[in-house]
Amino acid sequence: MRKIDLNNFQVATSETARDINSRIMLNLVRKHQPISRADLTRYSGLQRSTVSVITEQLISERWLREGDTAQAPRGRRPTFLHLNEDRAGFFGINVRPFATNMALANLTADFLAQESMPTPSSADQFVVQVSQRIRHLMAEFPQMAYEGIGVSLPGRVDLSSQKFIFAPNLNWRAEDLKERLEQATGLPVDLENEANACALSEFWFGHHSDGARNLIAVAVSEGIGIGMVLNGQLVRGPSGLAGEFGHVALTEEGPQCGCGNTGCWEVYASNSAAVRYYNDAVAAGRNGKGRLHGKNGKHSLNGKSSLNGAITFEDVLELAEQGDLQALAALDRMAHYLGTGIAMLVTGLAPDAIVVVGEVTRAWDRIEPIINEVVKRRSFTHATTRIYASGPAPQPRLRGIIALVLQKHFGAPAIG
């Protein structure tokens, strides 16, 4: 039960009831389309006349469209209803330290176009480049009525000022990206932390999260972010900084973190940590403390030696898939520390489900048993939390940030 905030509430009116019922209709069509009015009546429990009035209004507003007519043994043949995919367009932008991905989605959250570019070194360049690409896509799809832009960021957004304020892995200063992007594109903009976007993606679109009211997303990339949906609500905290478990110190000693602390969870369990483990092993091998594995002491990376140039996490994954023992050991160590932090989440929050998001899920068959073993050993609450992998990045982040904009039409309205 949610307590009514007497300092911030909205009284219910007849319009509130109509709005709630309209959103119920939209969600039922979204889930069951194609669907008849009779089935909408059965699923919703509303009167047939009420369903008829709401659906006709949604059709007139172009949220729904009529499709094929079904066969019926007798009486009037029902007409199926669908979401009108072209009614609204939504832009999703996923910013990471080295690459920015962008997608245009329709009302059913299907991607109509995707683009990728190197992440600009400054917010000024970002606004210029992104707004140019958005205007180009709007011209390419002129039939869409554009509803807004969602931006997933590797850091936190202050809820009161809507400024991007905390990003240890992205060297941008605190910026008012929302206002600047809105001025440049003419569209409303919503900013969100990437981990929250992943949690929204799984909550709205995940195949494994049906019935889960308490879900945590562990977004593993250059750092580690946590997005929390508890009792069906995204948890941001009063300032928007809730969920920074990646910067909880596992030990007072340890590598320096970009946040200024030492020994943070993410310096042990992120993509960057796995690269460090691998590089340390290679350096030890060069010093005669170990040896490299593979042909002539090297493994091939797309025709290049793994010793030439900077190693990326993608390289570590590729080497592990080739059977490189040092890369496999690096992933095993990363998985151990992922399990350590996830055990903390299970013990402290006991969610229904925890979904791991990121490139590391390519090696899920190897790292899942390690994570589960560590969680079983370190968590004593007997919580029945399901731990599973999401799809490959960047889709969860893009779909989640689009869900943030979509939920303005499909989510429950704020009352009380």
Coordinates of C-alpha atoms in Angstrom, one line a residue:
M1 CA 0.0 0.0 0.0
R2 CA 1.3 3.4 -1.0
K3 CA 0.9 6.3 1.5
I4 CA -0.8 9.4 0.0
D5 CA 1.7 12.3 0.0
L6 CA -0.4 15.3 1.3
N7 CA 2.3 17.7 0.1
N8 CA 2.2 16.5 -3.5
F9 CA -1.1 14.9 -4.7
Q10 CA -3.6 15.1 -7.4
V11 CA -7.3 14.4 -6.7
A12 CA -9.2 11.9 -8.7
T13 CA -11.8 13.2 -11.1
S14 CA -14.0 11.6 -13.8
E15 CA -11.1 12.4 -16.2
T16 CA -8.8 10.3 -14.0
A17 CA -11.0 7.2 -14.2
R18 CA -11.3 7.7 -18.0
D19 CA -7.5 8.1 -18.3
I20 CA -6.8 4.9 -16.3
N21 CA -9.3 2.9 -18.3
S22 CA -7.9 4.2 -21.6
R23 CA -4.4 3.1 -20.5
I24 CA -5.7 -0.3 -19.5
M25 CA -7.2 -0.7 -23.0
L26 CA -3.9 0.4 -24.6
N27 CA -2.0 -2.1 -22.5
L28 CA -4.4 -5.0 -23.2
V29 CA -4.2 -4.3 -26.9
R30 CA -0.4 -4.1 -26.7
K31 CA -0.2 -7.5 -25.0
H32 CA -2.9 -9.4 -26.9
Q33 CA -3.1 -7.8 -30.3
P34 CA -4.9 -8.5 -32.6
I35 CA -7.8 -8.5 -30.1
S36 CA -11.6 -8.0 -30.5
R37 CA -13.7 -5.6 -28.5
A38 CA -15.4 -8.6 -26.9
D39 CA -12.1 -9.9 -25.7
L40 CA -11.2 -6.5 -24.3
T41 CA -14.5 -6.5 -22.4
R42 CA -13.6 -10.0 -21.0
Y43 CA -10.1 -9.1 -20.0
S44 CA -10.9 -5.7 -18.5
G45 CA -14.1 -6.6 -16.7
L46 CA -15.6 -3.3 -17.9
Q47 CA -19.1 -2.9 -19.4
R48 CA -19.3 -3.5 -23.2
S49 CA -20.6 0.0 -23.7
T50 CA -17.6 1.5 -21.8
V51 CA -15.2 -0.5 -23.8
S52 CA -16.9 0.6 -27.0
V53 CA -16.7 4.3 -26.1
I54 CA -13.0 4.1 -25.0
T55 CA -11.9 2.1 -28.1
E56 CA -13.7 4.5 -30.5
Q57 CA -12.0 7.5 -28.8
L58 CA -8.6 5.8 -29.1
I59 CA -9.3 5.0 -32.7
S60 CA -10.3 8.6 -33.4
E61 CA -7.1 9.8 -31.6
R62 CA -5.1 7.3 -33.8
W63 CA -3.8 5.3 -30.9
L64 CA -5.6 2.2 -32.2
R65 CA -6.5 1.0 -35.6
E66 CA -8.9 -1.6 -36.9
G67 CA -7.6 -4.6 -38.8
D68 CA -9.1 -7.8 -40.2
T69 CA -12.5 -9.1 -39.5
A70 CA -12.7 -12.5 -37.8
Q71 CA -14.9 -15.4 -38.9
A72 CA -17.9 -16.1 -36.7
P73 CA -20.4 -19.0 -36.8
R74 CA -23.3 -16.5 -36.3
G75 CA -24.0 -12.9 -35.6
R76 CA -21.8 -9.9 -36.2
R77 CA -18.2 -10.7 -37.2
P78 CA -15.8 -9.0 -34.7
T79 CA -13.1 -6.6 -36.0
F80 CA -9.6 -7.0 -34.5
L81 CA -7.9 -4.0 -33.0
H82 CA -4.1 -3.2 -33.1
L83 CA -1.9 -0.5 -31.8
N84 CA -1.4 2.1 -34.6
E85 CA 2.3 1.7 -35.0
D86 CA 2.7 4.9 -36.9
R87 CA 0.9 7.0 -34.4
A88 CA 4.0 8.0 -32.5
G89 CA 7.7 8.0 -32.9
F90 CA 10.2 7.9 -30.1
F91 CA 14.0 8.4 -30.1
G92 CA 16.2 6.5 -27.8
I93 CA 19.9 7.4 -27.3
N94 CA 22.3 5.3 -25.3
V95 CA 25.5 7.1 -24.3
R96 CA 28.6 5.2 -23.3
P97 CA 32.1 6.5 -22.9
F98 CA 33.3 5.3 -26.3
A99 CA 30.2 4.9 -28.4
T100 CA 26.7 6.4 -28.6
N101 CA 23.9 4.3 -30.1
M102 CA 20.6 5.8 -31.3
A103 CA 17.3 4.3 -32.4
L104 CA 14.0 5.5 -33.7
A105 CA 11.1 3.3 -32.5
N106 CA 7.4 3.2 -33.2
L107 CA 4.5 2.8 -30.8
T108 CA 5.1 -1.0 -30.4
A109 CA 8.8 -0.2 -29.6
D110 CA 10.0 -1.8 -32.8
F111 CA 13.2 -0.1 -34.1
L112 CA 12.7 1.6 -37.5
A113 CA 16.2 2.9 -37.7
Q114 CA 19.5 2.6 -35.7
E115 CA 22.7 4.5 -35.9
S116 CA 26.0 4.5 -34.0
M117 CA 28.8 7.1 -33.6
P118 CA 31.8 7.7 -31.4
T119 CA 30.8 9.5 -28.2
P120 CA 31.8 13.1 -28.6
S121 CA 34.4 14.4 -26.1
S122 CA 32.1 17.2 -24.9
A123 CA 28.4 17.7 -24.3
D124 CA 28.5 20.7 -26.8
Q125 CA 29.5 18.4 -29.6
F126 CA 27.1 15.7 -28.5
V127 CA 24.1 18.1 -28.7
V128 CA 25.1 19.3 -32.1
Q129 CA 25.7 15.8 -33.6
V130 CA 22.7 14.1 -32.1
S131 CA 20.3 16.9 -33.0
Q132 CA 21.5 16.8 -36.6
R133 CA 20.9 13.0 -36.8
I134 CA 17.5 13.4 -35.2
R135 CA 16.4 16.0 -37.7
H136 CA 17.6 13.8 -40.5
L137 CA 15.5 10.8 -39.2
M138 CA 12.5 13.0 -38.7
A139 CA 12.7 14.0 -42.4
E140 CA 13.2 10.4 -43.4
F141 CA 10.0 9.3 -41.6
P142 CA 7.7 12.3 -42.1
Q143 CA 4.5 10.2 -41.3
M144 CA 5.4 9.9 -37.6
A145 CA 4.1 12.2 -34.9
Y146 CA 7.2 12.5 -32.7
E147 CA 6.6 12.2 -29.0
G148 CA 10.0 12.7 -27.5
I149 CA 13.6 11.7 -26.8
G150 CA 15.0 9.4 -24.1
V151 CA 18.7 9.6 -23.3
S152 CA 20.4 6.8 -21.3
L153 CA 23.5 8.0 -19.6
P154 CA 26.4 6.3 -17.7
G155 CA 25.8 8.3 -14.6
R156 CA 23.1 10.0 -12.5
V157 CA 20.6 12.8 -13.2
D158 CA 19.5 15.2 -10.5
L159 CA 15.7 14.9 -10.4
S160 CA 15.1 18.5 -9.4
S161 CA 17.5 20.3 -11.8
Q162 CA 17.4 17.5 -14.5
K163 CA 21.2 18.1 -14.8
F164 CA 23.6 15.2 -15.6
I165 CA 25.7 15.3 -12.4
F166 CA 27.6 12.1 -11.7
A167 CA 29.5 10.2 -14.4
P168 CA 32.9 8.8 -13.3
N169 CA 33.4 7.0 -16.6
L170 CA 32.3 9.9 -18.9
N171 CA 34.5 13.0 -18.8
W172 CA 31.7 15.5 -19.2
R173 CA 31.1 18.2 -16.6
A174 CA 27.6 18.7 -15.1
E175 CA 25.4 19.6 -18.0
D176 CA 21.8 20.7 -18.6
L177 CA 21.4 18.3 -21.6
K178 CA 17.7 18.2 -21.3
E179 CA 17.0 21.9 -22.0
R180 CA 19.7 22.1 -24.7
L181 CA 18.5 19.0 -26.6
E182 CA 14.9 20.3 -26.4
Q183 CA 15.9 23.6 -27.8
A184 CA 17.9 21.9 -30.6
T185 CA 15.2 19.4 -31.6
G186 CA 11.9 20.9 -30.6
L187 CA 11.0 17.6 -28.8
P188 CA 10.6 16.9 -25.1
V189 CA 13.6 15.1 -23.6
D190 CA 13.9 12.7 -20.7
L191 CA 17.3 11.7 -19.2
E192 CA 17.8 8.5 -17.3
N193 CA 20.7 6.5 -15.8
E194 CA 21.6 3.5 -18.0
A195 CA 21.0 1.0 -15.3
N196 CA 17.5 2.4 -14.7
A197 CA 16.9 2.1 -18.4
C198 CA 17.9 -1.5 -18.3
A199 CA 15.5 -2.2 -15.4
L200 CA 12.7 -0.5 -17.4
S201 CA 13.5 -2.5 -20.5
E202 CA 13.3 -5.8 -18.6
F203 CA 10.2 -4.7 -16.7
W204 CA 8.3 -3.7 -19.8
F205 CA 9.6 -6.0 -22.4
G206 CA 11.5 -8.9 -20.7
H207 CA 10.3 -12.4 -21.4
H208 CA 11.5 -13.7 -18.0
S209 CA 10.1 -11.0 -15.8
D210 CA 6.3 -11.7 -16.1
G211 CA 4.8 -11.3 -12.7
A212 CA 8.0 -9.8 -11.2
R213 CA 7.1 -6.7 -9.1
N214 CA 10.6 -6.4 -7.6
L215 CA 13.3 -6.5 -10.2
I216 CA 16.9 -5.4 -10.3
A217 CA 19.1 -4.8 -13.4
V218 CA 22.8 -5.1 -13.0
A219 CA 24.2 -3.1 -16.0
V220 CA 27.8 -4.3 -16.6
S221 CA 29.9 -2.1 -18.8
E222 CA 32.9 0.2 -18.2
G223 CA 31.4 0.5 -14.7
I224 CA 28.5 -1.2 -12.9
G225 CA 25.1 0.4 -12.5
I226 CA 22.1 -0.8 -10.6
G227 CA 18.5 -0.1 -11.6
M228 CA 15.8 -1.1 -9.2
V229 CA 12.0 -1.6 -9.8
L230 CA 10.5 -2.3 -6.4
N231 CA 6.8 -2.9 -6.0
G232 CA 6.4 -2.0 -9.6
Q233 CA 8.0 1.4 -9.3
L234 CA 11.3 2.6 -10.5
V235 CA 13.4 3.7 -7.5
R236 CA 15.4 6.8 -8.0
G237 CA 15.6 8.3 -4.5
P238 CA 14.8 12.0 -3.8
S239 CA 17.8 13.3 -5.7
G240 CA 18.0 10.6 -8.4
L241 CA 21.2 9.0 -7.0
A242 CA 19.7 5.8 -5.5
G243 CA 21.2 2.6 -6.6
E244 CA 24.9 3.4 -6.8
F245 CA 25.9 -0.1 -5.6
G246 CA 28.7 -0.1 -8.1
H247 CA 30.5 2.5 -5.9
V248 CA 30.0 0.6 -2.7
A249 CA 33.5 -0.4 -1.5
L250 CA 34.1 -4.2 -1.2
T251 CA 37.3 -3.4 0.6
E252 CA 39.0 -0.3 2.0
E253 CA 42.1 -1.2 0.0
G254 CA 42.0 -1.8 -3.7
P255 CA 42.3 -0.1 -7.1
Q256 CA 41.3 3.5 -7.4
C257 CA 37.8 4.1 -8.8
G258 CA 36.8 6.9 -11.1
C259 CA 34.5 8.2 -8.3
G260 CA 37.5 8.9 -6.1
N261 CA 37.0 6.0 -3.8
T262 CA 39.0 2.8 -3.6
G263 CA 37.9 -0.8 -3.8
C264 CA 34.5 -0.2 -5.3
W265 CA 32.5 -3.1 -6.6
E266 CA 32.9 -1.9 -10.2
V267 CA 36.7 -1.9 -10.1
Y268 CA 36.5 -5.6 -9.4
A269 CA 33.6 -6.8 -11.6
S270 CA 33.3 -4.4 -14.6
N271 CA 34.5 -4.9 -18.2
S272 CA 37.4 -2.7 -17.3
A273 CA 38.3 -5.0 -14.4
A274 CA 38.4 -8.0 -16.7
V275 CA 40.7 -6.2 -19.1
R276 CA 43.0 -5.3 -16.2
Y277 CA 43.0 -8.9 -15.0
Y278 CA 44.0 -10.1 -18.5
N279 CA 46.7 -7.4 -18.9
D280 CA 48.1 -8.3 -15.5
A281 CA 48.3 -11.9 -16.5
V282 CA 50.0 -11.0 -19.8
A283 CA 52.5 -8.8 -18.0
A284 CA 53.3 -11.6 -15.6
G285 CA 53.8 -14.0 -18.5
R286 CA 56.3 -11.5 -20.1
N287 CA 58.2 -11.4 -16.8
G288 CA 58.6 -15.1 -16.7
K289 CA 56.0 -15.6 -14.0
G290 CA 53.6 -17.4 -16.3
R291 CA 53.2 -18.1 -19.9
L292 CA 50.9 -17.2 -22.7
H293 CA 48.7 -19.8 -24.3
G294 CA 48.1 -20.3 -27.9
K295 CA 50.1 -20.6 -31.1
N296 CA 53.6 -19.1 -30.7
G297 CA 52.5 -17.8 -27.3
K298 CA 49.9 -15.5 -28.9
H299 CA 46.2 -15.8 -29.8
S300 CA 44.8 -14.2 -32.9
L301 CA 42.4 -11.3 -32.8
N302 CA 40.9 -10.8 -36.2
G303 CA 44.3 -11.4 -37.7
K304 CA 46.2 -9.3 -35.2
S305 CA 48.3 -10.4 -32.2
S306 CA 46.6 -9.9 -28.9
L307 CA 49.9 -8.3 -27.7
N308 CA 49.7 -5.4 -30.3
G309 CA 47.7 -2.4 -29.2
A310 CA 45.3 -1.9 -26.3
I311 CA 43.1 -4.8 -25.4
T312 CA 39.4 -4.2 -25.1
F313 CA 36.8 -6.3 -23.3
E314 CA 35.5 -7.5 -26.7
D315 CA 39.0 -8.9 -27.3
V316 CA 39.0 -10.7 -23.9
L317 CA 35.6 -12.3 -24.8
E318 CA 37.0 -13.3 -28.2
L319 CA 40.1 -14.8 -26.7
A320 CA 38.1 -16.7 -24.1
E321 CA 35.9 -18.1 -26.9
Q322 CA 39.2 -19.3 -28.5
G323 CA 40.1 -21.1 -25.3
D324 CA 42.8 -18.6 -24.1
L325 CA 43.4 -19.6 -20.5
Q326 CA 44.4 -16.1 -19.3
A327 CA 41.2 -14.6 -20.8
L328 CA 39.1 -17.4 -19.3
A329 CA 40.7 -16.8 -15.9
A330 CA 40.0 -13.0 -16.3
L331 CA 36.3 -13.8 -16.9
D332 CA 36.2 -16.2 -14.0
R333 CA 37.6 -13.6 -11.6
M334 CA 35.1 -11.0 -13.0
A335 CA 32.3 -13.5 -12.5
H336 CA 33.4 -14.1 -8.9
Y337 CA 33.1 -10.5 -8.0
L338 CA 29.9 -10.1 -9.9
G339 CA 28.6 -12.8 -7.7
T340 CA 29.9 -11.0 -4.6
G341 CA 28.0 -7.9 -5.4
I342 CA 24.8 -9.7 -6.5
A343 CA 24.9 -11.6 -3.2
M344 CA 24.7 -8.2 -1.5
L345 CA 21.7 -7.3 -3.5
V346 CA 20.0 -10.6 -2.8
T347 CA 20.7 -10.4 0.9
G348 CA 19.7 -6.7 1.2
L349 CA 16.7 -6.5 -1.1
A350 CA 15.5 -10.1 -1.9
P351 CA 14.0 -9.2 -5.3
D352 CA 12.0 -11.6 -7.4
A353 CA 14.6 -11.4 -10.2
I354 CA 18.0 -10.0 -11.0
V355 CA 18.9 -9.5 -14.7
V356 CA 22.5 -9.1 -15.8
V357 CA 22.9 -6.8 -18.8
G358 CA 26.0 -6.2 -21.0
E359 CA 28.5 -7.8 -23.3
V360 CA 29.6 -10.2 -20.5
T361 CA 26.4 -12.2 -21.1
R362 CA 28.1 -13.5 -24.3
A363 CA 30.0 -15.8 -21.8
W364 CA 26.9 -16.5 -19.6
D365 CA 27.3 -20.3 -19.9
R366 CA 30.6 -19.9 -18.1
I367 CA 30.0 -17.1 -15.7
E368 CA 26.4 -18.1 -14.5
P369 CA 27.6 -21.1 -12.5
I370 CA 30.3 -19.0 -10.8
I371 CA 27.8 -16.2 -9.9
N372 CA 25.3 -18.7 -8.6
E373 CA 27.9 -20.5 -6.5
V374 CA 29.1 -17.3 -4.9
V375 CA 25.6 -16.0 -4.2
K376 CA 24.6 -19.3 -2.6
R377 CA 27.7 -19.2 -0.4
R378 CA 27.4 -15.6 0.6
S379 CA 23.7 -15.0 1.0
F380 CA 21.9 -16.6 3.9
T381 CA 18.4 -15.2 3.5
H382 CA 17.1 -18.2 1.4
A383 CA 15.6 -15.6 -1.0
T384 CA 14.2 -17.3 -4.2
T385 CA 15.7 -14.6 -6.5
R386 CA 16.1 -15.7 -10.1
I387 CA 19.3 -14.5 -11.7
Y388 CA 19.5 -14.5 -15.5
A389 CA 21.0 -12.8 -18.5
S390 CA 19.4 -10.2 -20.7
G391 CA 20.0 -9.9 -24.4
P392 CA 23.2 -8.4 -25.9
A393 CA 24.0 -4.7 -25.4
P394 CA 23.0 -2.1 -26.4
Q395 CA 19.5 -3.2 -27.0
P396 CA 18.3 -3.3 -23.4
R397 CA 19.5 0.3 -22.8
L398 CA 17.9 1.6 -26.0
R399 CA 14.6 -0.3 -25.4
G400 CA 14.6 0.8 -21.8
I401 CA 15.0 4.5 -22.5
I402 CA 12.3 4.2 -25.1
A403 CA 10.1 2.6 -22.5
L404 CA 10.7 5.6 -20.3
V405 CA 9.1 7.8 -23.0
L406 CA 6.4 5.2 -23.8
Q407 CA 5.2 4.8 -20.3
K408 CA 3.8 8.3 -20.4
H409 CA 1.0 6.8 -22.4
F410 CA 1.0 3.2 -21.1
G411 CA 2.0 3.6 -17.5
A412 CA -0.4 4.2 -14.6
P413 CA -1.1 8.0 -14.1
A414 CA 0.2 9.6 -11.0
I415 CA -2.5 10.2 -8.4
G416 CA -2.4 10.4 -4.6

